[in-house]
Coordinates of C-alpha atoms in Angstrom, one line a residue:
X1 CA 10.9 31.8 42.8
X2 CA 12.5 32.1 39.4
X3 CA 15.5 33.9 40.9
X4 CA 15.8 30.2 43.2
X5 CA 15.1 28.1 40.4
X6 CA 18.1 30.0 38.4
X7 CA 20.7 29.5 41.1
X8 CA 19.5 25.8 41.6
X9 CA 20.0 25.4 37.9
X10 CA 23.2 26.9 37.8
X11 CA 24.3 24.8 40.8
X12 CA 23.6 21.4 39.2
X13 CA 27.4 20.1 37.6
X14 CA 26.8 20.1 33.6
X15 CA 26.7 17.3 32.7
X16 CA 23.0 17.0 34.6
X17 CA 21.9 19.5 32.9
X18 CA 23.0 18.8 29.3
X19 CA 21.3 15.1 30.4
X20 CA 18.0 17.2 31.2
X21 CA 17.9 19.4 28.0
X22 CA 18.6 16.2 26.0
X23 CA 15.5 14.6 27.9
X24 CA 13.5 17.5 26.7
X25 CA 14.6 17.6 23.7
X26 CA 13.4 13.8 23.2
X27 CA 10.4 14.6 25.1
X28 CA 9.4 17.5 22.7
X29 CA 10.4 15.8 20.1
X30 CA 7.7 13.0 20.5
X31 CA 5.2 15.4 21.4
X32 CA 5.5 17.3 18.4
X33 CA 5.1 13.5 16.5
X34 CA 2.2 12.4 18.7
X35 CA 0.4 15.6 17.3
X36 CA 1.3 15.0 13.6
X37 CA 0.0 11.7 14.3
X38 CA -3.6 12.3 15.6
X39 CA -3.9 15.4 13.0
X40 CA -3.1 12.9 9.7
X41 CA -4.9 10.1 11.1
X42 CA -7.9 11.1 12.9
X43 CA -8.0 15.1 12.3
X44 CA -7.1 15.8 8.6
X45 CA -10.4 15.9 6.0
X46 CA -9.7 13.7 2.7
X47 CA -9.7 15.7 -0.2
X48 CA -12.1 16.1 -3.0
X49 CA -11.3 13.2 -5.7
X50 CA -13.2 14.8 -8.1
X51 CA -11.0 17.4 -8.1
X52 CA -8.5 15.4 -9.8
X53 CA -10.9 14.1 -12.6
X54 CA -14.2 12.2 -13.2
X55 CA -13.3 8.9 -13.7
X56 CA -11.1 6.5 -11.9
X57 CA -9.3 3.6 -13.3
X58 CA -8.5 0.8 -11.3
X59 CA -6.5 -2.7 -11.9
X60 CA -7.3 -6.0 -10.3
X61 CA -10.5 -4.4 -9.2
X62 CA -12.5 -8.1 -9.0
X63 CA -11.9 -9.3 -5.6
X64 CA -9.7 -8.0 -2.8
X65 CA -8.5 -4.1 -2.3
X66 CA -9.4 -3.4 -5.5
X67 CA -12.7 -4.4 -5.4
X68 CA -13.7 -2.4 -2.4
X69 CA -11.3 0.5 -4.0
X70 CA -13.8 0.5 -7.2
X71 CA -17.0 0.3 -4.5
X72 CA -15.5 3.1 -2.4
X73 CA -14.5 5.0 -5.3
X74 CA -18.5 4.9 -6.8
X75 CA -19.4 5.8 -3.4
X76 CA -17.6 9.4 -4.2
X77 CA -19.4 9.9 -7.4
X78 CA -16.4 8.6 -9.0
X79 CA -16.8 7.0 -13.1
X80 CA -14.8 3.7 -13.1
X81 CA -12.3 2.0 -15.8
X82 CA -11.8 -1.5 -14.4
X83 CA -9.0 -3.1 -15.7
X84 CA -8.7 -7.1 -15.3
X85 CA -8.0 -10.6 -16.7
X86 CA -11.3 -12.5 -16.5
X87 CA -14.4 -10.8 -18.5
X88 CA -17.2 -12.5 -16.0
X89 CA -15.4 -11.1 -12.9
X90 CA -15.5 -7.6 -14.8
X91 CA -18.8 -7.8 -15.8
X92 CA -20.3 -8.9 -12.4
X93 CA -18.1 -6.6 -10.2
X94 CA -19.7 -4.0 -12.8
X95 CA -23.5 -4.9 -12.3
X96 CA -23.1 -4.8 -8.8
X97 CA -21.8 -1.6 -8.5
X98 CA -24.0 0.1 -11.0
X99 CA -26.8 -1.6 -8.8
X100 CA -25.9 0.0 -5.7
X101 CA -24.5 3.8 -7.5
X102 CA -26.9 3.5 -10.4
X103 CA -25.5 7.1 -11.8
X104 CA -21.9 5.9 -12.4
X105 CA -20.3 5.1 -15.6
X106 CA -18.3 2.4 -16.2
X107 CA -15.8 0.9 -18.6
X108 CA -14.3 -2.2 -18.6
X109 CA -10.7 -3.5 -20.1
X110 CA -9.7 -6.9 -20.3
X111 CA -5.8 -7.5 -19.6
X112 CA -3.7 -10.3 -18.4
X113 CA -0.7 -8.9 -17.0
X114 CA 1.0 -12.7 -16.9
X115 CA 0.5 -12.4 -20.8
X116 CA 0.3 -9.7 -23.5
X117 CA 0.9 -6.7 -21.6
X118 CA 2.3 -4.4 -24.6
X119 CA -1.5 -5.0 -26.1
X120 CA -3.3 -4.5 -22.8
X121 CA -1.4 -1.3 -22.0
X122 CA -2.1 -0.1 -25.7
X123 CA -6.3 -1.2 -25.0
X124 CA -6.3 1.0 -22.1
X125 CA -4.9 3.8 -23.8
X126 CA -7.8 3.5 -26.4
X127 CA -10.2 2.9 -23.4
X128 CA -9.0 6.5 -21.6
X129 CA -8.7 8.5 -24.2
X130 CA -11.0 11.3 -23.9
X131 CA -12.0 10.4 -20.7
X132 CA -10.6 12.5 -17.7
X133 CA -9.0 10.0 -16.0
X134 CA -8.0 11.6 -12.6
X135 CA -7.2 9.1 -9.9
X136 CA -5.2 6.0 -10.9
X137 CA -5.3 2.9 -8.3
X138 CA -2.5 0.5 -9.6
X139 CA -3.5 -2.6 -7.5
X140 CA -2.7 -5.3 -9.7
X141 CA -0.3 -7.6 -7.9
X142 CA 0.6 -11.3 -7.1
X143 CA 2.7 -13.6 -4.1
X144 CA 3.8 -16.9 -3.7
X145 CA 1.6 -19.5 -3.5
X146 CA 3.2 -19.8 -0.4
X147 CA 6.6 -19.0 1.6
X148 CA 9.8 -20.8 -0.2
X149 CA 13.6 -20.1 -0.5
X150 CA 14.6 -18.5 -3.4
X151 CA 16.2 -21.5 -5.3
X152 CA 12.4 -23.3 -4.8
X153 CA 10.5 -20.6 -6.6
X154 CA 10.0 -21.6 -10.2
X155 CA 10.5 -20.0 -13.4
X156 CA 6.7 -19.5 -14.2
X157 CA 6.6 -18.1 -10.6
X158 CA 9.6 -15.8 -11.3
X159 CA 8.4 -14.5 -14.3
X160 CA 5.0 -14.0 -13.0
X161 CA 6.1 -11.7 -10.0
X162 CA 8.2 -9.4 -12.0
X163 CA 6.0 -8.8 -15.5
X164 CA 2.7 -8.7 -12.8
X165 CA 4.0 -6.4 -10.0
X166 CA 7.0 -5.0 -11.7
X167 CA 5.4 -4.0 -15.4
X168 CA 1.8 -4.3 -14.2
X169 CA 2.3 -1.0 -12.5
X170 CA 4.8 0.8 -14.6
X171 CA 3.0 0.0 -18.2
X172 CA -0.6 0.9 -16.8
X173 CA 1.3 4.2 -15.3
X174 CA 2.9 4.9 -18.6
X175 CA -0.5 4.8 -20.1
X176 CA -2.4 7.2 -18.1
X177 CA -0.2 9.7 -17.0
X178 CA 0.3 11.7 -20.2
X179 CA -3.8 12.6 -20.4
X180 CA -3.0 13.4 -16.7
X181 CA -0.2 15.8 -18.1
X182 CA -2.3 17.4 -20.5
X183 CA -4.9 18.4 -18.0
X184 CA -2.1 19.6 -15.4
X185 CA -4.0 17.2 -12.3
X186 CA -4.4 13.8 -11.7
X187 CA -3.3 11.5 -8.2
X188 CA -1.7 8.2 -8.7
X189 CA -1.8 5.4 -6.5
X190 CA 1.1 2.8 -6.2
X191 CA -0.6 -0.3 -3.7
X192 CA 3.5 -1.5 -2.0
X193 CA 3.7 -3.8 1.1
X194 CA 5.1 -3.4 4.0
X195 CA 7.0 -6.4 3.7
X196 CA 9.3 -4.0 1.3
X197 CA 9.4 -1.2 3.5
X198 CA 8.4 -1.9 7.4
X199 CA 9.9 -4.9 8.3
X200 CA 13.7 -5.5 7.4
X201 CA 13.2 -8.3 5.3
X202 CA 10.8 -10.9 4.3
X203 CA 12.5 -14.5 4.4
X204 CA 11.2 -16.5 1.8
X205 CA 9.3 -14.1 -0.2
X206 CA 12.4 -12.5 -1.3
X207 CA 11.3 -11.3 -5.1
X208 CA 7.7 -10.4 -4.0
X209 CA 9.7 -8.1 -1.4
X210 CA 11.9 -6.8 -4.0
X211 CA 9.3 -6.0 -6.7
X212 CA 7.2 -4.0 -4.0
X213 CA 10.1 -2.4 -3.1
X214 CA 10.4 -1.3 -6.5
X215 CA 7.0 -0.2 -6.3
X216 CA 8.0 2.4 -3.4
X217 CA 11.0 4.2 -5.1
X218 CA 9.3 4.2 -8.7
X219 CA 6.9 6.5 -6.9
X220 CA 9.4 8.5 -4.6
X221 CA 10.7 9.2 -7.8
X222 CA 7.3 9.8 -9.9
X223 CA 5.8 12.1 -6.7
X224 CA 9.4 14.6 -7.6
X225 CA 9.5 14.4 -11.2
X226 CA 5.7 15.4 -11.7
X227 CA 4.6 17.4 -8.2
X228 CA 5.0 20.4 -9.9
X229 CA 2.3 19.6 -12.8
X230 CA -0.3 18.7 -10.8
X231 CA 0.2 15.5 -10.9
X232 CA 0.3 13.7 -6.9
X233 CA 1.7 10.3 -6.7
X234 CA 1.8 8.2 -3.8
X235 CA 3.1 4.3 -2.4
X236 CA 0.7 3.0 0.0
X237 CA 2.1 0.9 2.4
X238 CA -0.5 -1.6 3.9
X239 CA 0.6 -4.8 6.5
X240 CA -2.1 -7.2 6.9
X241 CA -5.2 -7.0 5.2
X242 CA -7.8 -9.7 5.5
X243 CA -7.5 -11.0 1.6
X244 CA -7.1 -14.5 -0.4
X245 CA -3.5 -13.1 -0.7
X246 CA -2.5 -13.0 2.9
X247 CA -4.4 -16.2 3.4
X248 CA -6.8 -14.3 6.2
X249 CA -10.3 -14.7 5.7
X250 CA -11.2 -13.0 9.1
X251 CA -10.9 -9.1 9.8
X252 CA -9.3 -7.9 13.2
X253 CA -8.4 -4.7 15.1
X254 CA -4.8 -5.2 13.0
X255 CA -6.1 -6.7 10.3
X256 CA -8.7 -4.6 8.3
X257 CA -11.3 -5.8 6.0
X258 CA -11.1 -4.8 2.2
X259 CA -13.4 -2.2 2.9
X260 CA -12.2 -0.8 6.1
X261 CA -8.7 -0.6 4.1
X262 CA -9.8 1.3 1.0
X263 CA -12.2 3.8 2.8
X264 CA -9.2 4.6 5.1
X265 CA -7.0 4.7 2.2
X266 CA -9.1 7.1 0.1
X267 CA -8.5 9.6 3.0
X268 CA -4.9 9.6 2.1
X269 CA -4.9 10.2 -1.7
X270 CA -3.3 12.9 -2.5
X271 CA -1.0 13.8 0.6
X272 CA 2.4 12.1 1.4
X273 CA 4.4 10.3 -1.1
X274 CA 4.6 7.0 1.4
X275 CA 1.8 6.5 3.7
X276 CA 0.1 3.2 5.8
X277 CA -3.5 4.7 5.4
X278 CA -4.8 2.0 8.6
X279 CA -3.9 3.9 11.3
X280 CA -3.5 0.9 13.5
X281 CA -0.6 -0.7 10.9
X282 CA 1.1 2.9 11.7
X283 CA 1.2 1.4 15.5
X284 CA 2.9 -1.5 14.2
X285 CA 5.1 0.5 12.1
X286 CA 6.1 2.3 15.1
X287 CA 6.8 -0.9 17.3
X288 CA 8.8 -2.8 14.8
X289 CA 10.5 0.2 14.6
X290 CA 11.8 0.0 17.8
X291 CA 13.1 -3.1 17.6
X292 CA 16.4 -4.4 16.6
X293 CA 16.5 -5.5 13.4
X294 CA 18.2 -9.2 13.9
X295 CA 15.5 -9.5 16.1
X296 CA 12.8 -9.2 13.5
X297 CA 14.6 -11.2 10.9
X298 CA 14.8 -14.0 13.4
X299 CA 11.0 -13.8 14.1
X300 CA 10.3 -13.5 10.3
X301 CA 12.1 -16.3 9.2
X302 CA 10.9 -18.8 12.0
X303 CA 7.2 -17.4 10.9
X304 CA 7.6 -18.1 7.2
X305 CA 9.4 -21.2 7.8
X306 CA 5.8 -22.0 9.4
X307 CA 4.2 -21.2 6.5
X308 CA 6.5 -22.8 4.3
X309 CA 5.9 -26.6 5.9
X310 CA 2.1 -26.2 6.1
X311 CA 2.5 -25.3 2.2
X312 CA 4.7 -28.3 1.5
X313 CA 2.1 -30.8 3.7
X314 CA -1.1 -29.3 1.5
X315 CA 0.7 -29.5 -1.7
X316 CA 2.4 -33.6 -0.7
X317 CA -2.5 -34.1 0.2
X318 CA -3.3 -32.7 -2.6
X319 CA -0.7 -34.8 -5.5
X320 CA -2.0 -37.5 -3.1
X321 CA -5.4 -37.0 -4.0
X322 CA -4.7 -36.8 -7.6

């Protein structure tokens, strides 16, 4: 039989049989990716957090991912510093989770990261010092209002986007990572969007784009400078998540809740640099991926363009009603 299946082989002109071993070539090749897939995704155990520290410190942690990142990260035993703008919010996101984990610590800091960030980056200094501080979730972040062209987006707006998402992340980082240094471990986590880094582009959110896209190659380049200390940073890439951000008040099979976001995201803490923690975003990753990308800008543009006029018609109701 093999002695056959040579000579049949060796029968076929080449350029059949270069076209087979290129078919499976491919073939292997996507096996080889389907099994990574299901082994990070559904196989892989998440690591010990508390291996990186006792306490956790988290920004933006009142409403939205980083609430249900503080909740989840109480559920693992972890001691919180929640680090926010409004001193209620703090204070009642704190009650409710020493309510639920009655054992955890918790610290709060009050920052505005639209306004005096040099003094709120030196109050959370004070706040972690002493404390081991092992898993940072930098979550603070802001969007437009809605979708606009560039040359509509205000200077308030402007400035907002880039001291918020820009030196939000890389002032509260600054802070923290030397005590993370000392104790040679910590895991820092960088919250990007994949409107920086899975789609081509996002029309009409331009500098909210371009600051998460700063967010991803900050921590490219913070996971090689500091891998060999101990030190495990990571960009978390998430699409759709049912938040008062993305305007989605209603969870789906694509569209996580807060919760079913952060617990899947805790699973990833600590592995690769870039990561989409929902596996079925990774899907969608994968599809758009496919695609040509003047296809996608096309369909992005006409979306946000959508977005754009029901923006304009609730803003013209609302000067109306005033």
């Amino acid at each position: 039989m093999e002695s056959w299946l040579c000579q049949h082989l060796k029968s076929q002109p080449p350029w059949l049989l270069l076209l087979l071993s290129i078919g499976f070539l491919k073939l292997l090749a996507f096996s080889v990716s389907l099994l990574r897939w299901v082994h990070v995704n559904i196989l892989r155990p998440a690591k010990n957090l508390k291996k990186y520290g006792s306490w956790a410190l988290v920004t933006a942690p009142t409403d939205g991912i980083g609430k249900a990142f503080a909740f989840q990260l109480a559920r693992k035993g972890l001691n919180l510093v929640l680090v926010g703008r409004n001193p209620e919010k703090l204070k009642d996101v704190s009650d409710s989770i020493v309510s639920k984990h009655g054992q955890i610590q918790i610290k709060t800091v009050v920052v505005d990261f639209a306004g005096d960030l040099d003094g709120g980056a030196g109050r959370i200094r004070e706040a972690v010092e002493g404390l081991d501080v092992g898993v940072l979730i930098n979550n603070v972040g802001v969007s437009y209002p809605y979708a606009r062209f560039f040359h509509e987006v205000d200077d308030k707006l402007l400035a907002d986007l880039i001291k918020v998402n820009v030196e939000g992340t890389t002032k509260v980082t600054q802070a923290v990572l030397p005590g993370m240094l000392q104790r040679k471990k910590g895991a820092i986590v960088n919250i990007g969007s994949g409107a920086a880094i899975i789609i081509p582009s996002d029309p009409l959110y331009s500098v909210y784009a371009a600051t998460k896209a700063y967010i991803d190659q900050f921590s490219r380049c913070l996971y090689v400078e500091y891998k060999n200390s101990g030190i495990d940073v990571q960009c978390q890439v998430p699409l759709y998540v049912a938040t008062k951000m993305a305007s989605i008040k209603r969870s789906s099979f694509f569209v996580p809740s807060t919760d079913g976001y952060a617990r899947a995201a805790l699973g990833w803490i600590g592995y690769e640099p870039r990561c989409t923690p929902y596996w079925p975003h990774s899907l969608l990753w994968a599809l758009l991926s496919s695609l040509p990308e003047s296809g996608i800008d096309a369909w992005r543009l006409k979306y946000c363009l959508g977005i754009r006029k029901r923006g304009q018609l609730k803003d013209s109701r609302s000067r109306k009603t005033d």
